Tab-separated table of C-alpha atoms in Angstrom:
chain	number	residue	atom	x	y	z
A	1	ASN	CA	15.879	-23.409	20.360
A	2	ASN	CA	14.611	-22.896	23.896
A	3	ASN	CA	13.480	-19.354	23.176
A	4	SER	CA	11.198	-20.144	20.224
A	5	GLY	CA	8.298	-21.069	22.524
A	6	GLY	CA	8.679	-17.767	24.330
A	7	GLU	CA	8.797	-15.837	21.075
A	8	GLU	CA	5.770	-17.680	19.749
A	9	GLY	CA	3.885	-16.995	22.975
A	10	ALA	CA	4.833	-13.321	22.849
A	11	LEU	CA	3.652	-13.081	19.234
A	12	GLN	CA	0.348	-14.712	20.116
A	13	GLN	CA	-0.052	-12.350	23.069
A	14	LEU	CA	0.699	-9.368	20.822
A	15	LYS	CA	-1.755	-10.665	18.239
A	16	SER	CA	-4.399	-11.030	20.944
A	17	LEU	CA	-3.851	-7.460	22.137
A	18	LEU	CA	-4.024	-6.123	18.580
A	19	ASN	CA	-7.243	-8.054	17.971
A	20	GLN	CA	-8.678	-6.481	21.124
A	21	ALA	CA	-7.669	-3.032	19.874
A	22	LYS	CA	-9.238	-3.782	16.483
A	23	GLN	CA	-12.466	-4.889	18.174
A	24	TYR	CA	-12.434	-1.781	20.369
A	25	ASP	CA	-12.189	0.414	17.285
A	26	LEU	CA	-15.070	-1.483	15.655
A	27	ASP	CA	-17.293	-1.489	18.759
A	28	ASN	CA	-16.790	2.164	19.542
A	29	ASN	CA	-16.980	3.299	15.942
A	30	ASN	CA	-14.843	6.163	17.138
A	31	GLY	CA	-14.233	7.463	13.630
A	32	ASN	CA	-10.488	7.480	14.213
A	33	ILE	CA	-9.537	5.871	10.932
A	34	GLU	CA	-5.828	6.482	11.506
A	35	SER	CA	-5.931	4.434	14.705
A	36	SER	CA	-7.804	1.608	12.977
A	37	VAL	CA	-5.326	1.624	10.090
A	38	ASP	CA	-2.373	1.486	12.502
A	39	VAL	CA	-3.887	-1.434	14.424
A	40	LEU	CA	-4.739	-3.332	11.227
A	41	GLU	CA	-1.263	-2.719	9.816
A	42	ALA	CA	0.443	-3.946	12.993
A	43	LEU	CA	-1.845	-6.986	13.122
A	44	GLY	CA	-1.065	-7.700	9.469
A	45	VAL	CA	2.665	-7.611	10.170
A	46	VAL	CA	2.297	-9.982	13.127
A	47	CYS	CA	0.161	-12.359	11.048
A	48	ASN	CA	2.804	-12.256	8.324
A	49	VAL	CA	5.507	-13.192	10.826
A	50	THR	CA	3.380	-16.088	12.085
A	51	ARG	CA	2.669	-17.089	8.448
A	52	GLU	CA	-1.061	-16.559	8.768
A	53	TYR	CA	-1.090	-15.000	5.315
A	54	GLU	CA	-4.829	-15.009	4.697
A	55	GLU	CA	-5.481	-13.109	7.915
A	56	ALA	CA	-2.558	-10.775	7.192
A	57	ALA	CA	-3.875	-10.076	3.687
A	58	GLU	CA	-7.316	-9.312	5.069
A	59	CYS	CA	-5.823	-6.859	7.586
A	60	PHE	CA	-3.830	-5.043	4.894
A	61	ARG	CA	-6.768	-5.098	2.467
A	62	THR	CA	-9.050	-3.557	5.090
A	63	ALA	CA	-6.420	-0.998	6.117
A	64	ALA	CA	-5.808	-0.065	2.464
A	65	GLY	CA	-9.560	0.347	2.043
A	66	LEU	CA	-9.580	2.814	4.935
A	67	SER	CA	-6.450	4.596	3.719
A	68	PRO	CA	-6.404	4.030	-0.058
A	69	GLU	CA	-3.591	6.513	-0.740
A	70	ASN	CA	-1.146	4.741	1.595
A	71	HIS	CA	1.349	3.189	-0.823
A	72	GLN	CA	3.060	1.229	1.960
A	73	LEU	CA	-0.146	-0.621	2.819
A	74	TRP	CA	-0.593	-1.645	-0.825
A	75	ASN	CA	3.016	-2.862	-0.893
A	76	LYS	CA	2.495	-4.867	2.298
A	77	LEU	CA	-0.683	-6.368	0.861
A	78	GLY	CA	1.236	-7.304	-2.284
A	79	ALA	CA	4.104	-8.846	-0.330
A	80	THR	CA	1.670	-10.847	1.785
A	81	LEU	CA	-0.128	-12.162	-1.296
A	82	ALA	CA	3.224	-13.017	-2.888
A	83	ASN	CA	4.272	-14.871	0.286
A	84	SER	CA	1.178	-17.036	-0.098
A	85	ASN	CA	1.973	-17.839	-3.753
A	86	ARG	CA	-0.568	-15.392	-5.150
A	87	SER	CA	1.789	-13.418	-7.411
A	88	VAL	CA	-0.875	-12.303	-9.886
A	89	GLU	CA	-2.965	-10.770	-7.092
A	90	ALA	CA	0.208	-9.312	-5.594
A	91	GLN	CA	0.943	-7.509	-8.850
A	92	HIS	CA	-2.390	-5.679	-8.660
A	93	ALA	CA	-1.525	-4.413	-5.177
A	94	TYR	CA	1.958	-3.395	-6.325
A	95	GLN	CA	0.495	-1.537	-9.311
A	96	LYS	CA	-1.813	0.334	-6.944
A	97	ALA	CA	1.175	1.305	-4.785
A	98	LEU	CA	3.047	2.511	-7.878
A	99	SER	CA	0.050	4.536	-9.025
A	100	ILE	CA	0.335	6.421	-5.732
A	101	LYS	CA	4.146	6.612	-5.556
A	102	PRO	CA	5.809	5.766	-8.907
A	103	LYS	CA	9.332	6.160	-7.514
A	104	TYR	CA	8.920	3.588	-4.719
A	105	ALA	CA	11.957	1.352	-5.330
A	106	ARG	CA	10.849	-1.378	-2.917
A	107	VAL	CA	7.613	-1.915	-4.852
A	108	TRP	CA	9.503	-2.092	-8.148
A	109	LEU	CA	11.710	-4.800	-6.645
A	110	ASN	CA	8.727	-6.714	-5.277
A	111	LEU	CA	6.968	-6.420	-8.635
A	112	ALA	CA	10.085	-7.750	-10.389
A	113	ILE	CA	10.254	-10.730	-8.039
A	114	SER	CA	6.572	-11.514	-8.647
A	115	HIS	CA	7.189	-11.406	-12.418
A	116	SER	CA	10.120	-13.784	-11.941
A	117	ASN	CA	7.928	-16.119	-9.906
A	118	LEU	CA	5.470	-16.168	-12.815
A	119	GLN	CA	8.318	-16.878	-15.286
A	120	ASN	CA	7.798	-13.473	-16.936
A	121	HIS	CA	11.517	-12.740	-17.011
A	122	ASP	CA	11.515	-9.924	-19.585
A	123	GLU	CA	9.141	-7.872	-17.448
A	124	ALA	CA	11.080	-8.887	-14.336
A	125	ALA	CA	14.279	-7.563	-15.933
A	126	ARG	CA	12.565	-4.261	-16.780
A	127	CYS	CA	11.358	-3.907	-13.180
A	128	TYR	CA	14.808	-4.791	-11.797
A	129	LEU	CA	16.288	-2.060	-14.000
A	130	GLN	CA	13.682	0.400	-12.733
A	131	THR	CA	14.627	-0.568	-9.181
A	132	LEU	CA	18.306	0.055	-9.912
A	133	SER	CA	17.500	3.404	-11.507
A	134	LEU	CA	15.729	4.467	-8.317
A	135	ASN	CA	18.181	2.828	-5.918
A	136	PRO	CA	21.640	2.497	-7.503
A	137	GLY	CA	23.058	1.263	-4.201
A	138	ALA	CA	20.943	-1.917	-4.298
A	139	LEU	CA	23.812	-3.991	-5.657
A	140	HIS	CA	22.070	-7.312	-4.918
A	141	VAL	CA	19.496	-6.435	-7.587
A	142	TRP	CA	22.160	-6.884	-10.286
A	143	SER	CA	22.268	-10.590	-9.344
A	144	TYR	CA	18.493	-10.848	-9.733
A	145	LEU	CA	18.761	-9.111	-13.097
A	146	ARG	CA	21.421	-11.586	-14.263
A	147	ILE	CA	19.112	-14.477	-13.343
A	148	SER	CA	16.299	-12.972	-15.451
A	149	LEU	CA	18.676	-12.337	-18.359
A	150	THR	CA	19.893	-15.923	-18.154
A	151	ALA	CA	16.322	-17.259	-18.052
A	152	THR	CA	15.547	-15.361	-21.278
A	153	GLU	CA	18.875	-16.385	-22.822
A	154	ARG	CA	19.993	-12.774	-23.184
A	155	TRP	CA	23.645	-13.801	-23.108
A	156	ASP	CA	24.551	-10.568	-24.914
A	157	LEU	CA	23.464	-8.554	-21.877
A	158	LEU	CA	25.220	-10.543	-19.145
A	159	SER	CA	28.482	-8.632	-19.639
A	160	VAL	CA	26.527	-5.363	-19.488
A	161	ALA	CA	24.981	-6.483	-16.203
A	162	ALA	CA	28.419	-7.511	-14.918
A	163	SER	CA	29.702	-4.000	-15.656
A	164	GLN	CA	26.618	-2.550	-13.907
A	165	ASP	CA	26.085	-0.061	-16.730
A	166	LEU	CA	22.459	0.996	-16.385
A	167	ASN	CA	22.623	3.333	-19.385
A	168	ALA	CA	23.520	0.471	-21.709
A	169	PHE	CA	20.194	-1.212	-20.928
A	170	GLN	CA	18.117	1.747	-22.183
A	171	GLU	CA	18.089	0.468	-25.765
A	172	HIS	CA	16.905	-2.986	-24.649
A	173	PHE	CA	14.314	-2.248	-21.950
A	174	ASP	CA	11.708	0.432	-21.303
A	175	PHE	CA	12.425	2.000	-17.922
A	176	VAL	CA	12.796	5.529	-16.622
A	177	GLN	CA	16.279	6.576	-15.637
A	178	TYR	CA	16.611	8.975	-12.699
């Protein structure tokens, strides 16, 4: 791909500019926390794209420290940790995001995936069901749920999953239906 070098160069240039902005905020101690959070978040996203997960995690961790009630930052920190095979740490960040916004479907999905990665398929299934309760249109999540049910040999529930009957799962899993 002839364009990949250009894209990589553009990402590095963007990262450099964001690092300059971050340093400016630090040097000038301007007290504009919102600006610092925005710069750190953008830098974290760029580092994620370039697979510099440790640096990305540090950006999100710092941003979340400055804006601890920002559920999206905690989710991004969790996703970054999960991307670097740190699912247990990711779960702590996801739990923090859920403590701020319990109905955040994306975090429930990410939490389910991290449970699956840790072979905790019962809890993964519960989190997938919570995701579906919050976002019934997320049809791909039914496939993830079937994988967790298969991993736990819950053959009795595969037909329920195939029928996409969320109510029928209430007697088997603890999740809140909306």
